[in-house]
Amino acid sequence: MTHALDDAQLVVPLGSGCRLGSHRVLEPKGALPQAAWKLDNTPRAYANEILCDVETLNVDSASFKQIAEACGGDALAIAAQILATVNERGKQHNAVTGSGGMFVGRVAEIGPALASRDDVAVGDRIASLVSLTLTPLRIEAVDTVDVATGQVRVCGQAILFESGIYARLPDDLPTDVALAVLDVAGAPAQVRRLAKAGQTVCVIGADGKSGVLACAQARDRVGREGCVVGIVPHAGTPAAELLLERGYVDRLVVADARNALAVLAALPEALPALADLVVNCVNVSGTELASILCCKDDGTVYFFSMATSFTAAALGAEGVGKDVTMIVGNGYAKGHAGVALQTLRDHPAIEEYFVARYGARPPRES
Amino acid sequence: MTHALDDAQLVVPLGSGCRLGSHRVLEPKGALPQAAWKLDNTPRAYANEILCDVETLNVDSASFKQIAEACGGDALAIAAQILATVNERGKQHNAVTGSGGMFVGRVAEIGPALASRDDVAVGDRIASLVSLTLTPLRIEAVDTVDVATGQVRVCGQAILFESGIYARLPDDLPTDVALAVLDVAGAPAQVRRLAKAGQTVCVIGADGKSGVLACAQARDRVGREGCVVGIVPHAGTPAAELLLERGYVDRLVVADARNALAVLAALPEALPALADLVVNCVNVSGTELASILCCKDDGTVYFFSMATSFTAAALGAEGVGKDVTMIVGNGYAKGHAGVALQTLRDHPAIEEYFVARYGARPPRES
């Protein structure tokens, strides 16, 4: 019993923090982590936190585009900018775009209050499914910046709060394919919940990443008696051909969803009785009214697109007197990562498409 | 048979237009009426239109505030500005705020294709429940401008499309009270659908116009076994006292809903098991996270507030790992006007409150 008081202090376990992470907020006091300017990024887990060794930051595309432009596309300058942000704020939160991204890393420590979790273990390779704008992050060094993809290899540590969500990276899929799927995991998971046997489902933006997964889940759920219709801006793309050839859609309509009248003109042929469920997966603004017009009275419009305007949706439905339930695409749903990854395993043609399009790194590379 | 060809042309009945009104769009071609710069305001009904003699424009408050400020609060200048807009665009669509309002008028003509409608007759006094931004309008003269309320008395005509919605003004309520209620009719109608017996409902902004009506419907629906909790920014207001004294809420929490941590701190006492249904009726931005935190996993958050940010809601729920269904407050629901007005008739204390607060003109004045 000869250790000094200071030594003893060092090994006192940390207690439990706020489950939302407010105990990590340095400025301004009283804010939650996403709204905060600066977080405490001390790389030591509170009793209800998970500490990770970070390998890669997947900076979101709006943020990366802004940084790259400000740095004239120079990888070293981009690295310096990211390091400066993280040093200043304790998180990768782009002050211009307000956005972050996600990280890939390995679990280094699980706080004792979370020890009973069966979905994660020390040593697991995981992707964070909460934004970097609320994730305490410390970076020792930036190794490489991939200007084409926005992937930044770093040496550092990050903290996941008790309320934070994450997914173990699968062994059977390339990391980049898994990330591409996890990024839009909410869409297939919600379609799986909302679509029912025999229904007509319309997926707007069916040829995008989330759209393809949404079509596959819709096809599974509505069955032989049901119908899946996709709306795409261009015919003949690899995704459009995949959807048609493999029967993930019964019909593909080529129309610009920003042009409500053009979509309306296509409806008598494409959706004579309109859709029970409309899934908006388009990544451009101004498609709310077309989505509403495709939906039956008493039907549901699910807006997964982050380009959705709340007021355009609310006033659009009122303006055309449509009594539809419009749902905000929650990025999280219980089990969404599993559902999204399983969609690829259940549909080899879709896995093949994703691997061709997004795959680069092999699984479990280090 | 001596009338000239020109005379015959004049009495040829008009055919049916597009049910959404695109046949009235002059510029740009191919737009829908809300997005259009200029509408054809010819005061003659197509076969599937309703022509009204307009008495009053209820310019929406954002638009009226902008016009009044630009005109230095001068009623004559405001009248001239409104006349200029309507003459130029064929609708009262404020180009700065992008918003409109609603009108009150008397039905002058119902096109033959709509003759079977049983909810409206020639001579009825109605309020339009679609925005003035998509309503063809012609004004002969502006009589008075009430700078305090944004109500503009005019002599003019307006067109309702086949898809347009409206409500007959009731005989038993002052016009201004009916308008105040119809303006937020979606809120009580949706709460009536969503709240179930025995549930816990939390109304954020319970002391506003839509909040009071939402509390009354929630109380009716959840019954004795259920619980209604209101969140208000200030104690002791007439609305807060009404809600507590008449038992429309079981508990009132005083908290600023923009401060998510303050709301979180109040939850163990106010909503120990959280709410099955959260209704956001607050007219300020930044309350999405507090709304989500009040809701149980698998519960529903209904955002009636037009100040809701789609991304703040979507990313907020993901950031705290909450699997909740978030619904965009559709301004329209079948029968919403009837449900909203009936709420007052069923609850004399609420009617009394609305009459004291919003009532001025007697019903059926001319």
XYZ file of C-alpha atoms in Angstrom:
732
model
C 0.000 0.000 0.000
C 2.627 2.480 -0.982
C 1.061 4.190 -3.977
C 0.608 7.900 -3.665
C -2.747 9.645 -3.557
C -2.251 10.873 -7.116
C -1.824 7.347 -8.382
C -4.957 6.282 -6.583
C -6.902 9.111 -8.198
C -5.800 7.995 -11.620
C -7.339 4.570 -11.260
C -10.621 5.644 -9.724
C -13.189 4.447 -12.240
C -15.249 7.143 -13.869
C -18.921 7.227 -12.943
C -21.825 7.233 -15.355
C -22.330 10.313 -17.472
C -25.523 11.615 -19.041
C -26.827 9.005 -21.475
C -26.987 11.698 -24.174
C -23.436 12.868 -23.478
C -24.142 16.279 -21.976
C -21.383 15.612 -19.387
C -18.874 15.936 -22.248
C -20.022 19.407 -23.289
C -17.460 22.123 -22.519
C -19.011 25.097 -24.357
C -21.681 26.322 -24.057
C -22.697 24.781 -20.746
C -26.180 23.312 -20.828
C -26.079 22.340 -24.510
C -26.350 18.827 -25.860
C -23.319 17.492 -27.771
C -24.619 18.172 -31.286
C -25.463 21.795 -30.512
C -22.259 22.339 -28.507
C -19.289 24.262 -29.803
C -16.707 22.222 -27.901
C -16.660 18.721 -26.426
C -14.364 17.095 -23.866
C -12.545 14.476 -25.990
C -10.550 12.863 -23.146
C -10.000 9.287 -24.421
C -11.174 7.491 -21.306
C -14.591 5.849 -21.055
C -17.129 6.845 -18.419
C -19.018 3.885 -16.954
C -21.703 4.218 -19.655
C -19.479 5.015 -22.627
C -17.578 3.033 -25.265
C -14.049 4.076 -26.233
C -12.905 3.256 -29.775
C -9.608 3.414 -31.625
C -10.519 5.208 -34.841
C -9.202 4.044 -38.233
C -11.221 6.053 -40.723
C -13.441 9.107 -40.743
C -16.112 8.990 -43.434
C -16.660 12.727 -43.687
C -20.124 13.402 -45.097
C -20.150 14.518 -48.691
C -21.509 18.059 -48.153
C -18.826 18.736 -45.529
C -15.993 17.118 -47.474
C -16.883 19.009 -50.631
C -16.749 22.301 -48.722
C -13.397 21.504 -47.072
C -11.876 20.251 -50.326
C -12.944 23.382 -52.191
C -11.606 25.666 -49.454
C -8.296 23.759 -49.628
C -8.092 23.748 -53.427
C -8.311 19.959 -53.422
C -4.950 19.568 -51.699
C -4.848 16.463 -49.493
C -2.319 17.879 -47.040
C -4.299 21.078 -46.589
C -7.499 19.059 -46.064
C -5.739 16.953 -43.424
C -4.537 20.112 -41.654
C -8.040 21.580 -41.731
C -9.609 18.461 -40.216
C -6.925 18.292 -37.540
C -7.507 21.954 -36.708
C -11.278 21.472 -36.372
C -10.937 18.424 -34.136
C -8.274 20.107 -31.985
C -10.445 23.174 -31.560
C -13.869 21.563 -31.035
C -13.158 18.040 -29.810
C -15.288 16.725 -32.708
C -15.325 16.739 -36.533
C -18.139 19.255 -36.898
C -17.901 21.394 -40.028
C -18.948 24.885 -38.952
C -19.859 25.900 -42.519
C -22.084 22.961 -43.479
C -23.099 21.977 -39.947
C -22.531 18.326 -40.822
C -20.145 15.571 -39.763
C -20.015 11.992 -41.022
C -19.311 8.676 -39.305
C -16.240 6.733 -38.165
C -14.905 3.210 -38.498
C -12.820 1.902 -35.630
C -12.134 -0.860 -33.166
C -13.699 -1.058 -29.713
C -10.986 -0.443 -27.089
C -13.033 -0.259 -23.870
C -16.653 -0.782 -22.848
C -17.718 0.978 -19.645
C -18.915 -1.388 -16.867
C -22.486 -0.041 -17.024
C -22.715 -1.280 -20.627
C -21.026 -4.645 -19.985
C -24.263 -6.574 -20.501
C -24.619 -5.458 -24.127
C -24.472 -8.490 -26.368
C -24.086 -6.642 -29.654
C -20.526 -5.449 -29.132
C -17.239 -6.671 -27.585
C -13.776 -5.229 -27.089
C -11.832 -5.740 -30.320
C -14.873 -5.572 -32.599
C -14.581 -3.451 -35.699
C -17.587 -1.136 -35.805
C -19.047 1.774 -37.714
C -20.612 4.586 -35.713
C -24.169 5.293 -36.817
C -24.452 8.620 -35.036
C -23.088 11.796 -36.536
C -19.515 12.941 -35.957
C -21.089 16.300 -35.036
C -21.905 14.841 -31.610
C -19.019 12.372 -31.186
C -16.059 13.255 -28.918
C -12.973 12.704 -31.082
C -9.222 13.085 -30.599
C -6.815 12.734 -33.525
C -3.100 12.128 -33.073
C -2.324 12.055 -36.771
C -3.987 12.092 -40.173
C -2.392 9.389 -42.334
C -4.095 9.764 -45.703
C -6.950 11.694 -47.272
C -8.807 10.107 -50.198
C -10.007 13.171 -52.050
C -12.255 11.058 -54.305
C -14.263 9.405 -51.509
C -13.960 11.720 -48.473
C -12.399 8.894 -46.459
C -9.718 10.076 -44.052
C -7.395 7.528 -42.421
C -6.439 8.693 -38.948
C -4.893 7.548 -35.726
C -7.164 8.631 -32.909
C -9.883 7.817 -30.385
C -13.619 8.452 -30.219
C -16.331 8.070 -27.585
C -19.805 6.591 -28.059
C -22.408 7.645 -25.492
C -24.934 5.287 -23.921
C -27.536 6.550 -26.418
C -25.135 6.228 -29.349
C -25.750 3.677 -32.062
C -23.208 1.610 -33.988
C -22.987 -1.561 -36.053
C -20.415 -4.342 -36.004
C -18.863 -4.520 -39.481
C -19.686 -7.824 -41.126
C -17.018 -10.391 -42.088
C -18.628 -11.224 -45.412
C -18.779 -7.812 -47.074
C -16.078 -5.331 -48.099
C -15.874 -2.460 -45.615
C -16.865 0.169 -48.184
C -19.901 -1.832 -49.253
C -20.961 -2.241 -45.631
C -20.526 1.498 -45.049
C -22.510 2.364 -48.176
C -25.357 0.169 -46.935
C -25.204 1.293 -43.290
C -25.323 4.920 -44.397
C -28.903 4.409 -45.646
C -29.942 1.601 -43.294
C -33.102 3.421 -42.179
C -34.722 3.182 -45.626
C -34.937 -0.620 -46.109
C -35.731 -1.112 -42.413
C -38.666 1.299 -42.543
C -40.006 -0.107 -45.815
C -39.912 -3.556 -44.216
C -42.147 -2.206 -41.440
C -44.509 -0.118 -43.542
C -45.162 -2.245 -46.662
C -47.839 -4.939 -46.364
C -48.765 -7.952 -48.475
C -50.762 -7.072 -51.588
C -50.015 -3.344 -51.446
C -48.782 -1.032 -54.168
C -45.510 0.667 -53.261
C -43.966 3.522 -55.250
C -40.260 4.257 -54.726
C -39.196 7.689 -55.991
C -35.478 7.729 -56.748
C -35.521 3.929 -57.060
C -32.101 3.836 -58.715
C -30.151 5.382 -55.834
C -28.430 3.527 -53.006
C -31.381 3.749 -50.618
C -33.874 3.336 -53.471
C -32.509 -0.031 -54.612
C -32.604 -1.404 -51.058
C -36.113 0.013 -50.554
C -37.336 -1.696 -53.767
C -35.896 -5.040 -52.650
C -37.644 -4.856 -49.267
C -40.880 -3.650 -50.856
C -40.808 -6.562 -53.326
C -40.331 -9.050 -50.467
C -43.144 -7.559 -48.421
C -45.894 -6.934 -50.983
C -45.509 -10.380 -52.536
C -46.989 -11.690 -55.779
C -50.314 -9.903 -55.300
C -48.636 -6.574 -54.697
C -46.937 -4.155 -57.032
C -43.730 -2.129 -56.849
C -43.305 0.898 -59.117
C -40.047 2.826 -59.327
C -39.625 6.408 -60.517
C -36.172 7.241 -61.881
C -34.746 10.278 -63.674
C -33.021 8.251 -66.428
C -33.603 4.923 -68.124
C -30.825 2.463 -68.828
C -28.579 3.032 -65.814
C -27.101 -0.126 -64.240
C -29.397 0.285 -61.229
C -32.497 0.795 -63.395
C -31.654 -2.303 -65.408
C -31.012 -4.350 -62.271
C -34.404 -3.372 -60.840
C -36.292 -4.288 -64.015
C -34.390 -7.429 -64.993
C -34.522 -8.981 -61.549
C -38.134 -8.004 -60.996
C -37.545 -5.765 -57.997
C -39.978 -3.391 -59.667
C -42.990 -4.277 -61.794
C -42.692 -1.032 -63.668
C -40.174 1.769 -63.988
C -41.328 5.297 -64.799
C -38.796 7.754 -66.195
C -39.735 11.218 -64.875
C -38.157 14.159 -63.096
C -39.764 14.067 -59.646
C -39.266 17.835 -59.305
C -41.846 18.232 -62.075
C -45.098 17.394 -60.324
C -47.174 17.789 -63.500
C -44.960 15.363 -65.430
C -45.333 12.795 -62.655
C -49.077 13.443 -62.548
C -49.304 12.817 -66.296
C -47.586 9.444 -65.868
C -49.882 8.219 -63.090
C -52.931 6.908 -65.027
C -50.667 4.437 -66.801
C -48.126 3.729 -64.053
C -50.229 3.842 -60.893
C -53.887 3.769 -61.938
C -55.094 3.349 -58.341
C -52.171 5.296 -56.822
C -49.859 3.863 -54.151
C -50.561 2.687 -50.614
C -46.995 3.597 -49.697
C -44.714 6.130 -51.366
C -41.026 6.070 -50.415
C -39.065 9.202 -51.332
C -35.352 8.372 -51.756
C -34.460 11.300 -54.020
C -31.511 13.453 -53.038
C -32.729 16.692 -54.608
C -35.175 19.259 -53.280
C -38.620 20.015 -54.638
C -40.024 16.477 -54.918
C -42.549 16.660 -52.066
C -45.622 17.399 -54.185
C -44.924 14.616 -56.701
C -44.568 12.198 -53.771
C -47.908 13.286 -52.327
C -49.668 13.045 -55.709
C -48.523 9.424 -56.122
C -50.193 8.423 -52.850
C -53.768 7.258 -52.232
C -55.940 9.095 -49.749
C -55.272 7.411 -46.368
C -51.937 6.158 -47.677
C -48.457 6.849 -46.312
C -45.601 8.916 -47.728
C -42.231 8.087 -46.207
C -39.668 10.864 -46.775
C -36.232 9.324 -46.425
C -34.587 12.132 -48.418
C -32.748 14.668 -46.272
C -33.543 17.248 -48.968
C -37.187 17.191 -47.857
C -38.719 20.506 -46.825
C -41.103 20.168 -43.892
C -43.258 23.087 -44.998
C -43.338 22.013 -48.653
C -44.673 18.624 -47.513
C -47.188 20.025 -45.017
C -48.523 22.818 -47.218
C -48.291 20.697 -50.374
C -50.664 18.070 -49.007
C -53.061 20.749 -47.762
C -52.903 22.582 -51.101
C -54.096 19.517 -53.009
C -56.447 18.318 -50.256
C -54.685 14.977 -49.723
C -55.305 13.142 -46.478
C -52.050 11.190 -46.309
C -49.766 10.321 -43.403
C -46.330 11.806 -44.040
C -43.436 10.308 -42.069
C -40.065 11.931 -41.380
C -37.280 9.486 -42.263
C -35.767 8.682 -38.891
C -32.172 7.589 -39.521
C -32.580 5.027 -36.769
C -34.901 2.077 -36.325
C -34.308 -0.887 -34.044
C -32.269 -3.470 -35.913
C -31.918 -1.285 -38.998
C -28.259 -2.150 -39.620
C -29.037 -5.858 -39.577
C -32.020 -5.498 -41.893
C -30.033 -3.391 -44.358
C -27.052 -5.761 -44.500
C -29.333 -8.804 -44.719
C -30.999 -7.241 -47.777
C -27.727 -7.733 -49.650
C -27.257 -11.292 -48.403
C -30.803 -12.220 -49.440
C -30.381 -10.693 -52.895
C -27.076 -11.672 -54.514
C -27.784 -9.516 -57.580
C -28.010 -6.449 -55.349
C -24.883 -7.442 -53.437
C -23.078 -7.819 -56.745
C -24.260 -4.362 -57.805
C -23.130 -2.790 -54.531
C -19.749 -4.527 -54.635
C -19.188 -3.358 -58.210
C -20.199 0.165 -57.361
C -18.962 0.758 -53.814
C -16.551 -2.068 -53.023
C -12.850 -1.393 -52.869
C -11.276 -2.490 -49.633
C -11.530 -6.148 -48.619
C -13.296 -7.002 -45.341
C -11.266 -6.982 -42.125
C -8.294 -5.300 -43.654
C -6.205 -3.481 -41.129
C -82.381 32.798 -83.559
C -80.933 36.229 -84.129
C -78.070 36.309 -81.696
C -74.641 36.756 -83.196
C -71.864 34.174 -83.035
C -70.035 36.274 -80.432
C -72.986 36.136 -78.072
C -73.226 32.385 -78.443
C -69.547 32.027 -77.602
C -70.056 33.953 -74.408
C -72.567 31.485 -73.050
C -70.725 28.304 -73.996
C -70.128 26.605 -70.646
C -66.509 26.113 -69.685
C -65.233 22.533 -69.595
C -63.456 20.853 -66.724
C -59.972 22.050 -65.849
C -57.171 20.170 -64.139
C -58.320 19.185 -60.641
C -55.194 20.825 -59.225
C -55.730 24.022 -61.195
C -52.842 23.826 -63.628
C -55.163 25.096 -66.387
C -55.134 28.478 -64.579
C -51.355 28.842 -64.692
C -50.158 31.580 -67.040
C -46.457 31.738 -66.098
C -44.396 29.618 -66.156
C -46.207 27.062 -68.274
C -46.116 23.583 -66.749
C -46.047 24.774 -63.136
C -48.705 24.032 -60.556
C -50.586 27.038 -59.140
C -48.568 27.405 -55.921
C -45.241 27.397 -57.752
C -46.534 29.642 -60.547
C -45.667 33.308 -60.869
C -48.976 34.288 -62.459
C -52.472 32.784 -62.499
C -55.476 33.402 -64.747
C -57.948 35.054 -62.344
C -60.886 35.319 -64.768
C -63.931 35.261 -62.444
C -65.871 32.554 -64.235
C -66.030 28.975 -62.970
C -64.823 26.035 -65.033
C -67.097 22.989 -64.757
C -65.053 21.700 -61.800
C -64.437 25.007 -60.006
C -66.244 27.103 -57.415
C -66.471 30.886 -57.827
C -66.731 32.982 -54.663
C -67.394 36.626 -53.904
C -64.633 37.523 -51.499
C -65.295 39.617 -48.368
C -62.084 39.340 -46.408
C -58.513 38.251 -46.965
C -56.865 36.856 -43.848
C -53.289 37.531 -44.882
C -50.966 35.170 -42.992
C -49.046 36.814 -40.209
C -45.538 36.423 -41.655
C -46.655 38.000 -44.936
C -48.697 40.781 -43.331
C -45.850 41.722 -40.984
C -43.494 42.053 -43.954
C -45.944 44.154 -45.983
C -46.807 46.367 -43.003
C -43.135 47.016 -42.253
C -42.355 47.811 -45.886
C -45.287 50.269 -45.851
C -44.411 51.881 -42.521
C -47.645 50.571 -41.015
C -49.769 52.795 -43.264
C -53.101 51.175 -44.092
C -53.495 52.913 -47.451
C -50.018 51.907 -48.551
C -50.671 48.298 -47.457
C -53.913 48.268 -49.463
C -52.065 49.573 -52.526
C -49.367 46.933 -52.130
C -51.884 44.088 -51.921
C -53.797 45.424 -54.919
C -50.549 45.643 -56.890
C -49.580 42.047 -56.040
C -52.976 40.647 -56.983
C -53.107 42.657 -60.194
C -49.641 41.463 -61.167
C -49.857 37.791 -60.159
C -53.559 36.951 -60.108
C -53.145 35.768 -56.499
C -52.122 37.179 -53.091
C -48.705 35.524 -52.985
C -46.096 37.520 -51.056
C -42.885 37.169 -53.052
C -40.710 37.985 -50.026
C -42.163 35.548 -47.498
C -43.562 33.056 -50.018
C -46.778 32.848 -48.018
C -50.423 33.765 -48.533
C -53.310 33.343 -46.118
C -56.965 32.390 -46.589
C -60.174 34.146 -47.650
C -63.718 34.455 -46.385
C -66.440 34.855 -48.953
C -69.792 33.750 -50.283
C -70.262 31.026 -52.887
C -71.448 32.631 -56.148
C -71.309 29.678 -58.568
C -70.614 25.938 -58.364
C -69.482 24.314 -61.592
C -71.802 21.545 -62.889
C -69.186 18.831 -62.341
C -69.253 19.618 -58.608
C -73.043 19.927 -58.354
C -73.353 16.726 -56.341
C -71.281 18.064 -53.444
C -73.443 18.172 -50.350
C -71.104 20.276 -48.204
C -71.595 23.556 -50.022
C -74.347 25.537 -51.790
C -74.578 28.821 -53.652
C -74.966 31.611 -51.094
C -73.011 29.799 -48.333
C -70.469 31.830 -46.447
C -67.211 29.843 -46.449
C -63.568 30.076 -45.467
C -60.997 28.757 -47.914
C -58.689 26.221 -46.282
C -56.089 26.243 -49.038
C -53.439 28.912 -49.238
C -53.978 32.183 -51.103
C -50.638 31.399 -52.784
C -52.488 28.977 -55.091
C -55.914 30.683 -55.278
C -56.896 32.704 -58.388
C -58.025 36.086 -57.041
C -59.282 39.309 -58.561
C -59.791 42.441 -56.445
C -61.899 45.373 -57.555
C -61.300 47.425 -54.428
C -59.744 47.225 -50.986
C -62.190 48.671 -48.455
C -60.304 48.540 -45.165
C -57.069 47.133 -43.757
C -56.996 46.132 -40.086
C -53.338 46.635 -39.258
C -53.741 44.881 -35.899
C -55.125 41.603 -37.260
C -53.991 41.403 -40.903
C -57.621 41.234 -42.048
C -58.251 43.028 -45.315
C -61.834 43.773 -46.409
C -62.100 43.648 -50.176
C -64.549 43.502 -53.005
C -63.432 40.741 -55.352
C -63.735 37.159 -56.599
C -61.759 33.983 -56.050
C -61.703 30.492 -57.550
C -61.524 27.175 -55.692
C -60.228 24.224 -57.706
C -61.715 20.739 -57.582
C -58.944 19.721 -55.154
C -59.401 22.852 -53.022
C -60.723 22.602 -49.493
C -63.037 24.965 -47.659
C -65.391 25.049 -44.708
C -68.861 26.511 -44.346
C -68.730 29.127 -41.585
C -70.917 28.061 -38.678
C -73.960 30.053 -37.533
C -73.212 29.616 -33.852
C -69.713 31.078 -33.586
C -68.324 34.545 -34.283
C -66.518 34.618 -37.618
C -63.160 35.459 -36.074
C -63.440 32.595 -33.594
C -64.314 30.191 -36.401
C -61.344 31.433 -38.444
C -58.991 31.093 -35.473
C -60.123 27.486 -35.028
C -60.130 26.580 -38.743
C -56.607 27.935 -39.079
C -55.319 25.088 -36.864
C -57.993 22.482 -37.631
C -55.424 19.807 -38.508
C -54.106 19.597 -34.942
C -57.245 18.508 -33.036
C -58.325 16.280 -35.943
C -54.996 14.418 -35.980
C -54.870 14.071 -32.190
C -58.355 12.570 -32.348
C -57.015 9.938 -34.760
C -53.706 9.244 -33.074
C -54.507 9.233 -29.327
C -55.902 5.995 -27.902
C -57.660 5.117 -24.650
C -55.290 4.776 -21.710
C -52.335 6.420 -23.414
C -50.081 9.173 -22.161
C -50.089 12.224 -24.444
C -47.673 15.144 -24.130
C -48.608 18.428 -25.816
C -45.695 20.814 -26.253
C -46.929 24.393 -26.528
C -50.178 23.393 -24.828
C -51.193 27.001 -24.201
C -51.338 28.099 -27.839
C -54.392 28.018 -30.114
C -53.633 24.573 -31.555
C -52.270 23.325 -28.214
C -55.482 23.995 -26.281
C -57.577 22.197 -28.926
C -55.085 19.312 -28.997
C -55.274 18.940 -25.201
C -59.081 18.850 -25.299
C -59.093 16.103 -27.949
C -56.359 14.173 -26.155
C -58.305 14.328 -22.869
C -61.427 12.978 -24.617
C -59.538 10.157 -26.291
C -57.247 8.858 -23.530
C -60.042 8.822 -20.945
C -59.737 8.324 -17.181
C -56.987 5.712 -17.434
C -54.877 7.932 -19.650
C -52.816 10.991 -18.905
C -52.337 14.334 -20.651
C -49.248 16.416 -19.871
C -48.781 19.927 -21.208
C -45.487 21.747 -21.614
C -45.760 25.549 -21.586
C -43.187 28.342 -21.497
C -44.936 30.303 -18.712
C -47.223 29.472 -15.805
C -50.290 31.501 -14.979
C -51.444 32.513 -18.447
C -55.217 32.349 -19.060
C -54.724 29.307 -21.317
C -52.506 27.522 -18.766
C -55.057 28.123 -16.024
C -57.912 26.945 -18.227
C -56.092 23.691 -19.012
C -55.339 22.943 -15.352
C -58.600 24.083 -13.790
C -60.809 22.245 -16.258
C -58.677 19.119 -16.171
C -57.697 19.159 -19.848
C -54.213 18.323 -18.624
C -53.255 16.211 -15.622
C -50.020 18.097 -15.268
C -48.464 21.245 -16.647
C -44.686 21.525 -16.934
C -43.157 24.985 -17.261
C -40.081 24.665 -19.484
C -38.570 26.226 -22.585
C -38.907 23.496 -25.221
C -35.865 24.885 -27.065
C -33.790 23.765 -24.080
C -33.686 19.992 -24.495
C -31.703 19.468 -21.286
C -34.213 21.452 -19.230
C -37.042 19.345 -20.652
C -35.012 16.179 -20.018
C -34.527 17.218 -16.384
C -38.282 17.612 -15.947
C -39.167 14.189 -17.390
C -38.632 11.853 -14.388
C -41.257 13.800 -12.463
C -43.580 14.826 -15.297
C -43.471 11.809 -17.631
C -41.835 8.939 -15.731
C -42.640 6.411 -18.473
C -42.492 8.982 -21.291
C -45.344 9.615 -23.730
C -47.011 7.339 -26.270
C -47.833 10.410 -28.338
C -46.079 13.771 -28.376
C -47.823 16.664 -30.145
C -45.611 19.619 -31.007
C -47.691 22.821 -31.258
C -44.879 25.289 -30.562
C -44.409 28.148 -33.014
C -40.649 28.572 -32.487
C -37.776 26.652 -34.015
C -35.392 24.339 -32.201
C -37.878 22.193 -30.282
C -37.470 18.955 -32.247
C -35.057 17.231 -29.838
C -37.130 18.008 -26.737
C -40.161 16.541 -28.535
C -38.259 13.354 -29.370
C -36.903 12.993 -25.824
C -40.445 13.129 -24.379
C -41.494 10.144 -26.510
C -41.276 6.431 -25.708
C -39.456 4.099 -28.047
C -42.071 2.954 -30.598
C -44.143 6.037 -29.802
C -45.254 8.788 -32.184
C -44.212 12.418 -32.427
C -46.648 14.585 -34.346
C -45.070 17.840 -35.522
C -47.869 20.308 -36.131
C -45.532 23.301 -35.836
C -44.575 24.848 -39.179
C -41.298 25.892 -37.529
C -40.191 22.239 -37.555
C -36.922 21.462 -39.328
C -37.024 18.159 -41.214
C -33.312 17.496 -40.753
C -33.313 18.504 -37.073
C -36.060 15.934 -36.492
C -34.479 13.166 -38.584
C -30.919 13.623 -37.321
C -32.060 14.411 -33.783
C -33.807 11.059 -33.405
C -30.827 9.240 -34.897
C -28.409 11.153 -32.653
C -30.141 9.957 -29.501
C -30.990 6.499 -30.885
C -34.772 6.896 -30.577
C -36.975 4.601 -32.634
C -40.022 6.858 -32.880
C -42.439 7.533 -35.739
C -42.329 11.223 -36.609
C -45.288 12.618 -38.547
C -45.369 15.794 -40.631
C -48.381 17.883 -39.625
C -50.575 17.731 -42.724
C -52.776 20.832 -42.671
C -55.598 18.704 -44.059
C -57.410 15.656 -42.781
C -60.850 14.485 -43.846
C -63.452 16.246 -41.708
C -60.873 18.325 -39.882
C -62.906 21.537 -39.932
C -65.883 19.769 -38.382
C -63.774 18.113 -35.689
C -62.068 21.387 -34.795
C -65.302 23.406 -34.540
C -67.024 20.590 -32.628
C -64.219 20.713 -30.054
C -65.468 24.156 -29.040
C -69.104 23.094 -28.946
C -68.251 20.071 -26.773
C -66.198 22.165 -24.368
C -67.952 25.424 -23.404
C -64.963 26.551 -21.300
C -62.751 26.397 -24.375
C -65.346 28.157 -26.490
C -65.542 30.886 -23.850
C -61.757 31.223 -23.905
C -61.654 31.440 -27.717
C -64.489 33.980 -27.819
C -62.757 36.150 -25.218
C -59.461 35.926 -27.047
C -60.343 35.861 -30.742
C -63.984 36.911 -30.972
C -64.851 40.315 -32.326
C -67.281 40.189 -35.203
C -70.683 38.551 -34.675
C -71.569 35.544 -36.861
C -73.144 36.137 -40.252
C -72.440 39.830 -40.275
C -72.377 41.308 -43.706
